[in-house]
PDB file of N, CA and C in Angstrom:
ATOM      1  N   UNK A 123      78.993  89.389 113.829  1.00 66.00           N
ATOM      2  CA  UNK A 123      80.169  88.943 114.556  1.00 66.00           C
ATOM      3  C   UNK A 123      80.554  90.016 115.561  1.00 66.00           C
ATOM      4  N   UNK A 124      80.910  89.599 116.750  1.00 59.00           N
ATOM      5  CA  UNK A 124      81.308  90.542 117.785  1.00 59.00           C
ATOM      6  C   UNK A 124      82.621  91.222 117.425  1.00 59.00           C
ATOM      7  N   UNK A 125      82.676  92.531 117.679  1.00 61.00           N
ATOM      8  CA  UNK A 125      83.899  93.289 117.383  1.00 61.00           C
ATOM      9  C   UNK A 125      85.083  92.733 118.164  1.00 61.00           C
ATOM     10  N   UNK A 126      84.849  92.276 119.387  1.00 67.00           N
ATOM     11  CA  UNK A 126      85.933  91.714 120.189  1.00 67.00           C
ATOM     12  C   UNK A 126      86.558  90.482 119.533  1.00 67.00           C
ATOM     13  N   UNK A 127      85.758  89.738 118.771  1.00 71.00           N
ATOM     14  CA  UNK A 127      86.279  88.536 118.114  1.00 71.00           C
ATOM     15  C   UNK A 127      87.309  88.885 117.052  1.00 71.00           C
ATOM     16  N   UNK A 128      87.231  90.100 116.512  1.00 77.00           N
ATOM     17  CA  UNK A 128      88.163  90.515 115.466  1.00 77.00           C
ATOM     18  C   UNK A 128      89.412  91.193 116.015  1.00 77.00           C
ATOM     19  N   UNK A 129      89.375  91.545 117.285  1.00 77.00           N
ATOM     20  CA  UNK A 129      90.512  92.249 117.880  1.00 77.00           C
ATOM     21  C   UNK A 129      91.786  91.435 117.703  1.00 77.00           C
ATOM     22  N   UNK A 130      92.802  92.077 117.210  1.00 85.00           N
ATOM     23  CA  UNK A 130      94.075  91.408 116.990  1.00 85.00           C
ATOM     24  C   UNK A 130      94.198  90.758 115.623  1.00 85.00           C
ATOM     25  N   UNK A 131      93.094  90.731 114.862  1.00 90.00           N
ATOM     26  CA  UNK A 131      93.122  90.080 113.554  1.00 90.00           C
ATOM     27  C   UNK A 131      92.871  91.046 112.399  1.00 90.00           C
ATOM     28  N   UNK A 132      92.661  92.311 112.707  1.00 92.00           N
ATOM     29  CA  UNK A 132      92.324  93.284 111.671  1.00 92.00           C
ATOM     30  C   UNK A 132      93.415  93.392 110.607  1.00 92.00           C
ATOM     31  N   UNK A 133      94.659  93.472 111.028  1.00 94.00           N
ATOM     32  CA  UNK A 133      95.746  93.588 110.050  1.00 94.00           C
ATOM     33  C   UNK A 133      95.750  92.402 109.092  1.00 94.00           C
ATOM     34  N   UNK A 134      95.640  91.214 109.627  1.00 95.00           N
ATOM     35  CA  UNK A 134      95.618  90.018 108.784  1.00 95.00           C
ATOM     36  C   UNK A 134      94.443  90.003 107.831  1.00 95.00           C
ATOM     37  N   UNK A 135      93.288  90.430 108.301  1.00 95.00           N
ATOM     38  CA  UNK A 135      92.102  90.475 107.441  1.00 95.00           C
ATOM     39  C   UNK A 135      92.294  91.457 106.287  1.00 95.00           C
ATOM     40  N   UNK A 136      92.844  92.618 106.599  1.00 96.00           N
ATOM     41  CA  UNK A 136      93.068  93.624 105.560  1.00 96.00           C
ATOM     42  C   UNK A 136      94.144  93.171 104.570  1.00 96.00           C
ATOM     43  N   UNK A 137      95.225  92.616 105.080  1.00 97.00           N
ATOM     44  CA  UNK A 137      96.289  92.132 104.195  1.00 97.00           C
ATOM     45  C   UNK A 137      95.778  91.014 103.293  1.00 97.00           C
ATOM     46  N   UNK A 138      94.989  90.097 103.847  1.00 97.00           N
ATOM     47  CA  UNK A 138      94.448  88.996 103.049  1.00 97.00           C
ATOM     48  C   UNK A 138      93.496  89.509 101.975  1.00 97.00           C
ATOM     49  N   UNK A 139      92.743  90.526 102.300  1.00 97.00           N
ATOM     50  CA  UNK A 139      91.809  91.098 101.326  1.00 97.00           C
ATOM     51  C   UNK A 139      92.557  91.740 100.168  1.00 97.00           C
ATOM     52  N   UNK A 140      93.722  92.279 100.440  1.00 97.00           N
ATOM     53  CA  UNK A 140      94.524  92.925  99.396  1.00 97.00           C
ATOM     54  C   UNK A 140      95.442  91.958  98.650  1.00 97.00           C
ATOM     55  N   UNK A 141      95.513  90.726  99.102  1.00 97.00           N
ATOM     56  CA  UNK A 141      96.435  89.765  98.504  1.00 97.00           C
ATOM     57  C   UNK A 141      96.151  89.591  97.009  1.00 97.00           C
ATOM     58  N   UNK A 142      97.104  89.989  96.181  1.00 95.00           N
ATOM     59  CA  UNK A 142      96.999  89.819  94.742  1.00 95.00           C
ATOM     60  C   UNK A 142      96.140  90.832  94.013  1.00 95.00           C
ATOM     61  N   UNK A 143      95.734  91.889  94.702  1.00 95.00           N
ATOM     62  CA  UNK A 143      94.927  92.898  94.012  1.00 95.00           C
ATOM     63  C   UNK A 143      95.091  94.268  94.630  1.00 95.00           C
ATOM     64  N   UNK A 144      94.640  95.265  93.890  1.00 96.00           N
ATOM     65  CA  UNK A 144      94.691  96.654  94.329  1.00 96.00           C
ATOM     66  C   UNK A 144      93.240  97.116  94.481  1.00 96.00           C
ATOM     67  N   UNK A 145      92.899  97.601  95.677  1.00 96.00           N
ATOM     68  CA  UNK A 145      91.525  98.008  95.969  1.00 96.00           C
ATOM     69  C   UNK A 145      91.492  99.354  96.666  1.00 96.00           C
ATOM     70  N   UNK A 146      90.438 100.111  96.433  1.00 94.00           N
ATOM     71  CA  UNK A 146      90.228 101.336  97.200  1.00 94.00           C
ATOM     72  C   UNK A 146      89.530 100.950  98.514  1.00 94.00           C
ATOM     73  N   UNK A 147      89.527 101.876  99.450  1.00 91.00           N
ATOM     74  CA  UNK A 147      89.045 101.589 100.796  1.00 91.00           C
ATOM     75  C   UNK A 147      87.665 100.981 100.874  1.00 91.00           C
ATOM     76  N   UNK A 148      86.693 101.572 100.184  1.00 93.00           N
ATOM     77  CA  UNK A 148      85.338 101.037 100.272  1.00 93.00           C
ATOM     78  C   UNK A 148      85.259  99.649  99.639  1.00 93.00           C
ATOM     79  N   UNK A 149      86.026  99.395  98.585  1.00 95.00           N
ATOM     80  CA  UNK A 149      86.051  98.070  97.970  1.00 95.00           C
ATOM     81  C   UNK A 149      86.631  97.035  98.930  1.00 95.00           C
ATOM     82  N   UNK A 150      87.564  97.453  99.771  1.00 96.00           N
ATOM     83  CA  UNK A 150      88.120  96.554 100.786  1.00 96.00           C
ATOM     84  C   UNK A 150      87.026  96.168 101.771  1.00 96.00           C
ATOM     85  N   UNK A 151      86.249  97.140 102.218  1.00 95.00           N
ATOM     86  CA  UNK A 151      85.151  96.879 103.150  1.00 95.00           C
ATOM     87  C   UNK A 151      84.142  95.920 102.520  1.00 95.00           C
ATOM     88  N   UNK A 152      83.795  96.158 101.260  1.00 96.00           N
ATOM     89  CA  UNK A 152      82.850  95.281 100.561  1.00 96.00           C
ATOM     90  C   UNK A 152      83.409  93.872 100.399  1.00 96.00           C
ATOM     91  N   UNK A 153      84.706  93.756 100.072  1.00 97.00           N
ATOM     92  CA  UNK A 153      85.324  92.443  99.897  1.00 97.00           C
ATOM     93  C   UNK A 153      85.343  91.670 101.212  1.00 97.00           C
ATOM     94  N   UNK A 154      85.607  92.357 102.315  1.00 94.00           N
ATOM     95  CA  UNK A 154      85.570  91.699 103.625  1.00 94.00           C
ATOM     96  C   UNK A 154      84.180  91.149 103.912  1.00 94.00           C
ATOM     97  N   UNK A 155      83.167  91.941 103.625  1.00 94.00           N
ATOM     98  CA  UNK A 155      81.788  91.491 103.849  1.00 94.00           C
ATOM     99  C   UNK A 155      81.477  90.281 102.974  1.00 94.00           C
ATOM    100  N   UNK A 156      81.827  90.366 101.703  1.00 96.00           N
ATOM    101  CA  UNK A 156      81.527  89.286 100.770  1.00 96.00           C
ATOM    102  C   UNK A 156      82.268  88.007 101.136  1.00 96.00           C
ATOM    103  N   UNK A 157      83.558  88.118 101.395  1.00 95.00           N
ATOM    104  CA  UNK A 157      84.369  86.931 101.685  1.00 95.00           C
ATOM    105  C   UNK A 157      83.998  86.285 103.009  1.00 95.00           C
ATOM    106  N   UNK A 158      83.393  87.056 103.915  1.00 93.00           N
ATOM    107  CA  UNK A 158      83.001  86.507 105.216  1.00 93.00           C
ATOM    108  C   UNK A 158      81.526  86.109 105.244  1.00 93.00           C
ATOM    109  N   UNK A 159      80.866  86.170 104.103  1.00 94.00           N
ATOM    110  CA  UNK A 159      79.441  85.843 104.075  1.00 94.00           C
ATOM    111  C   UNK A 159      78.602  86.839 104.857  1.00 94.00           C
ATOM    112  N   UNK A 160      79.104  88.081 104.970  1.00 92.00           N
ATOM    113  CA  UNK A 160      78.388  89.133 105.679  1.00 92.00           C
ATOM    114  C   UNK A 160      78.691  89.205 107.170  1.00 92.00           C
ATOM    115  N   UNK A 161      79.502  88.294 107.663  1.00 91.00           N
ATOM    116  CA  UNK A 161      79.802  88.266 109.106  1.00 91.00           C
ATOM    117  C   UNK A 161      80.730  89.395 109.536  1.00 91.00           C
ATOM    118  N   UNK A 162      81.594  89.845 108.629  1.00 90.00           N
ATOM    119  CA  UNK A 162      82.540  90.917 108.950  1.00 90.00           C
ATOM    120  C   UNK A 162      82.093  92.181 108.235  1.00 90.00           C
ATOM    121  N   UNK A 163      81.655  93.146 109.019  1.00 88.00           N
ATOM    122  CA  UNK A 163      81.213  94.429 108.477  1.00 88.00           C
ATOM    123  C   UNK A 163      81.880  95.517 109.304  1.00 88.00           C
ATOM    124  N   UNK A 164      82.939  96.091 108.749  1.00 89.00           N
ATOM    125  CA  UNK A 164      83.723  97.067 109.488  1.00 89.00           C
ATOM    126  C   UNK A 164      83.400  98.483 109.031  1.00 89.00           C
ATOM    127  N   UNK A 165      83.321  99.414 109.965  1.00 89.00           N
ATOM    128  CA  UNK A 165      83.074 100.809 109.587  1.00 89.00           C
ATOM    129  C   UNK A 165      84.322 101.449 108.988  1.00 89.00           C
ATOM    130  N   UNK A 166      84.110 102.477 108.182  1.00 90.00           N
ATOM    131  CA  UNK A 166      85.238 103.180 107.571  1.00 90.00           C
ATOM    132  C   UNK A 166      86.172 103.748 108.629  1.00 90.00           C
ATOM    133  N   UNK A 167      85.626 104.126 109.774  1.00 89.00           N
ATOM    134  CA  UNK A 167      86.422 104.678 110.862  1.00 89.00           C
ATOM    135  C   UNK A 167      87.378 103.671 111.474  1.00 89.00           C
ATOM    136  N   UNK A 168      87.197 102.409 111.164  1.00 89.00           N
ATOM    137  CA  UNK A 168      88.124 101.361 111.601  1.00 89.00           C
ATOM    138  C   UNK A 168      89.098 101.024 110.489  1.00 89.00           C
ATOM    139  N   UNK A 169      88.597 100.926 109.270  1.00 93.00           N
ATOM    140  CA  UNK A 169      89.405 100.455 108.146  1.00 93.00           C
ATOM    141  C   UNK A 169      90.441 101.478 107.698  1.00 93.00           C
ATOM    142  N   UNK A 170      90.035 102.725 107.497  1.00 94.00           N
ATOM    143  CA  UNK A 170      90.981 103.712 106.963  1.00 94.00           C
ATOM    144  C   UNK A 170      92.163 103.993 107.897  1.00 94.00           C
ATOM    145  N   UNK A 171      91.951 104.155 109.189  1.00 94.00           N
ATOM    146  CA  UNK A 171      93.123 104.335 110.066  1.00 94.00           C
ATOM    147  C   UNK A 171      94.047 103.107 110.057  1.00 94.00           C
ATOM    148  N   UNK A 172      93.460 101.913 109.969  1.00 94.00           N
ATOM    149  CA  UNK A 172      94.275 100.701 109.925  1.00 94.00           C
ATOM    150  C   UNK A 172      95.088 100.656 108.632  1.00 94.00           C
ATOM    151  N   UNK A 173      94.490 101.053 107.517  1.00 96.00           N
ATOM    152  CA  UNK A 173      95.234 101.085 106.248  1.00 96.00           C
ATOM    153  C   UNK A 173      96.382 102.084 106.311  1.00 96.00           C
ATOM    154  N   UNK A 174      96.146 103.228 106.916  1.00 96.00           N
ATOM    155  CA  UNK A 174      97.222 104.222 107.063  1.00 96.00           C
ATOM    156  C   UNK A 174      98.345 103.678 107.947  1.00 96.00           C
ATOM    157  N   UNK A 175      97.970 102.971 109.010  1.00 96.00           N
ATOM    158  CA  UNK A 175      98.967 102.378 109.902  1.00 96.00           C
ATOM    159  C   UNK A 175      99.774 101.306 109.168  1.00 96.00           C
ATOM    160  N   UNK A 176      99.095 100.469 108.368  1.00 97.00           N
ATOM    161  CA  UNK A 176      99.786  99.436 107.599  1.00 97.00           C
ATOM    162  C   UNK A 176     100.698 100.040 106.541  1.00 97.00           C
ATOM    163  N   UNK A 177     100.272 101.170 105.972  1.00 97.00           N
ATOM    164  CA  UNK A 177     101.116 101.846 104.992  1.00 97.00           C
ATOM    165  C   UNK A 177     102.359 102.423 105.669  1.00 97.00           C
ATOM    166  N   UNK A 178     102.161 103.024 106.813  1.00 97.00           N
ATOM    167  CA  UNK A 178     103.293 103.597 107.565  1.00 97.00           C
ATOM    168  C   UNK A 178     104.295 102.509 107.965  1.00 97.00           C
ATOM    169  N   UNK A 179     103.774 101.306 108.243  1.00 97.00           N
ATOM    170  CA  UNK A 179     104.632 100.182 108.618  1.00 97.00           C
ATOM    171  C   UNK A 179     105.318  99.548 107.405  1.00 97.00           C
ATOM    172  N   UNK A 180     104.905  99.954 106.198  1.00 98.00           N
ATOM    173  CA  UNK A 180     105.521  99.428 104.990  1.00 98.00           C
ATOM    174  C   UNK A 180     104.869  98.164 104.449  1.00 98.00           C
ATOM    175  N   UNK A 181     103.687  97.797 104.950  1.00 98.00           N
ATOM    176  CA  UNK A 181     103.006  96.581 104.510  1.00 98.00           C
ATOM    177  C   UNK A 181     102.086  96.803 103.310  1.00 98.00           C
ATOM    178  N   UNK A 182     101.600  98.026 103.153  1.00 98.00           N
ATOM    179  CA  UNK A 182     100.787  98.359 101.983  1.00 98.00           C
ATOM    180  C   UNK A 182     101.310  99.655 101.379  1.00 98.00           C
ATOM    181  N   UNK A 183     101.027  99.830 100.098  1.00 98.00           N
ATOM    182  CA  UNK A 183     101.333 101.091  99.428  1.00 98.00           C
ATOM    183  C   UNK A 183     100.020 101.607  98.878  1.00 98.00           C
ATOM    184  N   UNK A 184      99.959 102.901  98.697  1.00 97.00           N
ATOM    185  CA  UNK A 184      98.742 103.475  98.130  1.00 97.00           C
ATOM    186  C   UNK A 184      99.110 104.389  96.978  1.00 97.00           C
ATOM    187  N   UNK A 185      98.161 104.560  96.094  1.00 95.00           N
ATOM    188  CA  UNK A 185      98.332 105.511  95.003  1.00 95.00           C
ATOM    189  C   UNK A 185      96.970 106.098  94.667  1.00 95.00           C
ATOM    190  N   UNK A 186      97.014 107.349  94.267  1.00 94.00           N
ATOM    191  CA  UNK A 186      95.801 108.083  93.923  1.00 94.00           C
ATOM    192  C   UNK A 186      95.508 107.940  92.441  1.00 94.00           C
ATOM    193  N   UNK A 187      94.229 107.856  92.119  1.00 88.00           N
ATOM    194  CA  UNK A 187      93.791 107.857  90.729  1.00 88.00           C
ATOM    195  C   UNK A 187      92.480 108.626  90.654  1.00 88.00           C
ATOM    196  N   UNK A 188      92.103 108.970  89.449  1.00 87.00           N
ATOM    197  CA  UNK A 188      90.841 109.670  89.242  1.00 87.00           C
ATOM    198  C   UNK A 188      89.872 108.709  88.564  1.00 87.00           C
ATOM    199  N   UNK A 189      88.734 108.496  89.195  1.00 83.00           N
ATOM    200  CA  UNK A 189      87.705 107.612  88.660  1.00 83.00           C
ATOM    201  C   UNK A 189      86.398 108.385  88.633  1.00 83.00           C
ATOM    202  N   UNK A 190      85.837 108.544  87.452  1.00 87.00           N
ATOM    203  CA  UNK A 190      84.584 109.287  87.331  1.00 87.00           C
ATOM    204  C   UNK A 190      84.700 110.717  87.827  1.00 87.00           C
ATOM    205  N   UNK A 191      85.874 111.308  87.643  1.00 90.00           N
ATOM    206  CA  UNK A 191      86.091 112.686  88.076  1.00 90.00           C
ATOM    207  C   UNK A 191      86.386 112.841  89.556  1.00 90.00           C
ATOM    208  N   UNK A 192      86.464 111.732  90.285  1.00 89.00           N
ATOM    209  CA  UNK A 192      86.737 111.786  91.729  1.00 89.00           C
ATOM    210  C   UNK A 192      88.077 111.137  92.037  1.00 89.00           C
ATOM    211  N   UNK A 193      88.776 111.699  92.997  1.00 91.00           N
ATOM    212  CA  UNK A 193      90.039 111.136  93.458  1.00 91.00           C
ATOM    213  C   UNK A 193      89.747 109.897  94.307  1.00 91.00           C
ATOM    214  N   UNK A 194      90.509 108.838  94.050  1.00 92.00           N
ATOM    215  CA  UNK A 194      90.321 107.594  94.790  1.00 92.00           C
ATOM    216  C   UNK A 194      91.702 107.041  95.136  1.00 92.00           C
ATOM    217  N   UNK A 195      91.859 106.651  96.398  1.00 94.00           N
ATOM    218  CA  UNK A 195      93.124 106.082  96.857  1.00 94.00           C
ATOM    219  C   UNK A 195      92.999 104.568  96.874  1.00 94.00           C
ATOM    220  N   UNK A 196      93.893 103.889  96.173  1.00 96.00           N
ATOM    221  CA  UNK A 196      93.880 102.432  96.114  1.00 96.00           C
ATOM    222  C   UNK A 196      95.094 101.881  96.847  1.00 96.00           C
ATOM    223  N   UNK A 197      94.913 100.706  97.413  1.00 98.00           N
ATOM    224  CA  UNK A 197      95.943 100.078  98.238  1.00 98.00           C
ATOM    225  C   UNK A 197      96.333  98.728  97.657  1.00 98.00           C
ATOM    226  N   UNK A 198      97.606  98.363  97.838  1.00 98.00           N
ATOM    227  CA  UNK A 198      98.103  97.052  97.437  1.00 98.00           C
ATOM    228  C   UNK A 198      99.202  96.633  98.413  1.00 98.00           C
ATOM    229  N   UNK A 199      99.502  95.337  98.412  1.00 97.00           N
ATOM    230  CA  UNK A 199     100.533  94.811  99.312  1.00 97.00           C
ATOM    231  C   UNK A 199     101.932  95.111  98.791  1.00 97.00           C
ATOM    232  N   UNK A 200     102.831  95.351  99.707  1.00 98.00           N
ATOM    233  CA  UNK A 200     104.256  95.439  99.400  1.00 98.00           C
ATOM    234  C   UNK A 200     104.857  94.050  99.640  1.00 98.00           C
ATOM    235  N   UNK A 201     106.093  93.822  99.250  1.00 97.00           N
ATOM    236  CA  UNK A 201     106.732  92.546  99.591  1.00 97.00           C
ATOM    237  C   UNK A 201     106.736  92.288 101.107  1.00 97.00           C
ATOM    238  N   UNK A 202     106.936  93.323 101.906  1.00 97.00           N
ATOM    239  CA  UNK A 202     106.881  93.155 103.369  1.00 97.00           C
ATOM    240  C   UNK A 202     105.479  92.781 103.814  1.00 97.00           C
ATOM    241  N   UNK A 203     104.482  93.337 103.151  1.00 97.00           N
ATOM    242  CA  UNK A 203     103.096  93.010 103.465  1.00 97.00           C
ATOM    243  C   UNK A 203     102.775  91.565 103.146  1.00 97.00           C
ATOM    244  N   UNK A 204     103.310  91.063 102.032  1.00 97.00           N
ATOM    245  CA  UNK A 204     103.096  89.659 101.665  1.00 97.00           C
ATOM    246  C   UNK A 204     103.732  88.738 102.694  1.00 97.00           C
ATOM    247  N   UNK A 205     104.917  89.104 103.141  1.00 97.00           N
ATOM    248  CA  UNK A 205     105.603  88.314 104.165  1.00 97.00           C
ATOM    249  C   UNK A 205     104.820  88.335 105.483  1.00 97.00           C
ATOM    250  N   UNK A 206     104.343  89.510 105.855  1.00 96.00           N
ATOM    251  CA  UNK A 206     103.548  89.637 107.072  1.00 96.00           C
ATOM    252  C   UNK A 206     102.269  88.816 106.976  1.00 96.00           C
ATOM    253  N   UNK A 207     101.643  88.814 105.802  1.00 97.00           N
ATOM    254  CA  UNK A 207     100.433  88.025 105.603  1.00 97.00           C
ATOM    255  C   UNK A 207     100.717  86.546 105.777  1.00 97.00           C
ATOM    256  N   UNK A 208     101.812  86.073 105.245  1.00 97.00           N
ATOM    257  CA  UNK A 208     102.164  84.656 105.413  1.00 97.00           C
ATOM    258  C   UNK A 208     102.360  84.316 106.891  1.00 97.00           C
ATOM    259  N   UNK A 209     102.995  85.221 107.641  1.00 95.00           N
ATOM    260  CA  UNK A 209     103.145  85.008 109.081  1.00 95.00           C
ATOM    261  C   UNK A 209     101.792  84.989 109.779  1.00 95.00           C
ATOM    262  N   UNK A 210     100.910  85.916 109.402  1.00 93.00           N
ATOM    263  CA  UNK A 210      99.556  85.964 109.978  1.00 93.00           C
ATOM    264  C   UNK A 210      98.818  84.656 109.713  1.00 93.00           C
ATOM    265  N   UNK A 211      98.922  84.151 108.498  1.00 95.00           N
ATOM    266  CA  UNK A 211      98.244  82.902 108.139  1.00 95.00           C
ATOM    267  C   UNK A 211      98.795  81.722 108.930  1.00 95.00           C
ATOM    268  N   UNK A 212     100.114  81.658 109.073  1.00 95.00           N
ATOM    269  CA  UNK A 212     100.731  80.572 109.839  1.00 95.00           C
ATOM    270  C   UNK A 212     100.289  80.617 111.293  1.00 95.00           C
ATOM    271  N   UNK A 213     100.346  81.811 111.887  1.00 92.00           N
ATOM    272  CA  UNK A 213      99.930  81.964 113.280  1.00 92.00           C
ATOM    273  C   UNK A 213      98.450  81.633 113.454  1.00 92.00           C
ATOM    274  N   UNK A 214      97.611  81.990 112.473  1.00 91.00           N
ATOM    275  CA  UNK A 214      96.186  81.690 112.548  1.00 91.00           C
ATOM    276  C   UNK A 214      95.953  80.176 112.520  1.00 91.00           C
ATOM    277  N   UNK A 215      96.669  79.465 111.640  1.00 93.00           N
ATOM    278  CA  UNK A 215      96.514  78.008 111.573  1.00 93.00           C
ATOM    279  C   UNK A 215      96.929  77.360 112.890  1.00 93.00           C
ATOM    280  N   UNK A 216      98.018  77.834 113.488  1.00 93.00           N
ATOM    281  CA  UNK A 216      98.467  77.291 114.770  1.00 93.00           C
ATOM    282  C   UNK A 216      97.446  77.577 115.866  1.00 93.00           C
ATOM    283  N   UNK A 217      96.923  78.787 115.896  1.00 90.00           N
ATOM    284  CA  UNK A 217      95.932  79.183 116.898  1.00 90.00           C
ATOM    285  C   UNK A 217      94.657  78.359 116.767  1.00 90.00           C
ATOM    286  N   UNK A 218      94.139  78.262 115.540  1.00 90.00           N
ATOM    287  CA  UNK A 218      92.879  77.537 115.367  1.00 90.00           C
ATOM    288  C   UNK A 218      93.042  76.050 115.660  1.00 90.00           C
ATOM    289  N   UNK A 219      94.197  75.485 115.339  1.00 93.00           N
ATOM    290  CA  UNK A 219      94.433  74.079 115.656  1.00 93.00           C
ATOM    291  C   UNK A 219      94.432  73.861 117.165  1.00 93.00           C
ATOM    292  N   UNK A 220      95.044  74.770 117.906  1.00 93.00           N
ATOM    293  CA  UNK A 220      95.076  74.644 119.367  1.00 93.00           C
ATOM    294  C   UNK A 220      93.675  74.788 119.964  1.00 93.00           C
ATOM    295  N   UNK A 221      92.921  75.767 119.503  1.00 91.00           N
ATOM    296  CA  UNK A 221      91.569  75.982 120.029  1.00 91.00           C
ATOM    297  C   UNK A 221      90.656  74.825 119.653  1.00 91.00           C
ATOM    298  N   UNK A 222      90.798  74.346 118.420  1.00 91.00           N
ATOM    299  CA  UNK A 222      90.007  73.198 117.971  1.00 91.00           C
ATOM    300  C   UNK A 222      90.262  71.994 118.885  1.00 91.00           C
ATOM    301  N   UNK A 223      91.523  71.784 119.254  1.00 92.00           N
ATOM    302  CA  UNK A 223      91.858  70.688 120.151  1.00 92.00           C
ATOM    303  C   UNK A 223      91.179  70.811 121.494  1.00 92.00           C
ATOM    304  N   UNK A 224      91.096  72.023 122.006  1.00 93.00           N
ATOM    305  CA  UNK A 224      90.459  72.224 123.304  1.00 93.00           C
ATOM    306  C   UNK A 224      88.947  72.123 123.208  1.00 93.00           C
ATOM    307  N   UNK A 225      88.348  72.848 122.276  1.00 93.00           N
ATOM    308  CA  UNK A 225      86.893  72.897 122.177  1.00 93.00           C
ATOM    309  C   UNK A 225      86.286  71.590 121.718  1.00 93.00           C
ATOM    310  N   UNK A 226      86.983  70.872 120.864  1.00 92.00           N
ATOM    311  CA  UNK A 226      86.421  69.636 120.316  1.00 92.00           C
ATOM    312  C   UNK A 226      86.932  68.399 121.025  1.00 92.00           C
ATOM    313  N   UNK A 227      87.757  68.603 122.020  1.00 83.00           N
ATOM    314  CA  UNK A 227      88.192  67.479 122.850  1.00 83.00           C
ATOM    315  C   UNK A 227      89.218  66.562 122.225  1.00 83.00           C
ATOM    316  N   UNK A 228      89.964  67.065 121.265  1.00 64.00           N
ATOM    317  CA  UNK A 228      91.025  66.226 120.683  1.00 64.00           C
ATOM    318  C   UNK A 228      92.065  65.951 121.740  1.00 64.00           C
ATOM    319  N   UNK A 229      92.566  64.737 121.737  1.00 62.00           N
ATOM    320  CA  UNK A 229      93.600  64.398 122.712  1.00 62.00           C
ATOM    321  C   UNK A 229      94.910  64.164 121.996  1.00 62.00           C
ATOM    322  N   UNK A 230      95.962  64.599 122.629  1.00 59.00           N
ATOM    323  CA  UNK A 230      97.302  64.358 122.102  1.00 59.00           C
ATOM    324  C   UNK A 230      98.151  63.860 123.246  1.00 59.00           C
ATOM    325  N   UNK A 231      99.130  63.085 122.913  1.00 55.00           N
ATOM    326  CA  UNK A 231     100.044  62.575 123.950  1.00 55.00           C
ATOM    327  C   UNK A 231     100.926  63.727 124.412  1.00 55.00           C
ATOM    328  N   UNK A 232     101.111  63.813 125.719  1.00 53.00           N
ATOM    329  CA  UNK A 232     101.947  64.870 126.283  1.00 53.00           C
ATOM    330  C   UNK A 232     103.239  64.304 126.778  1.00 53.00           C
TER     331      UNK A 232
END
């Protein structure tokens, strides 16, 4: 998938991946790949700064834990993050419906 196609949707993708679960950064990357059938493969240099930005905005929280003797930072949604995700989903449905109408030639009365 072209990186340009994801522009503007990264926050929604990350929030949706965290919906209802707590994941560390690499697990988020793996979940995105799995849920997209391999179409979405983001580098750590894109994901980690975005997670920090979402945390600063209050949409995700993080906590450190030790797994196998290594420190690991896990992320989960805050109530504000859940609300933001719902807005992202609503806007996505509206956007895709409009594009579907244009690309597939659906007609509506004006």
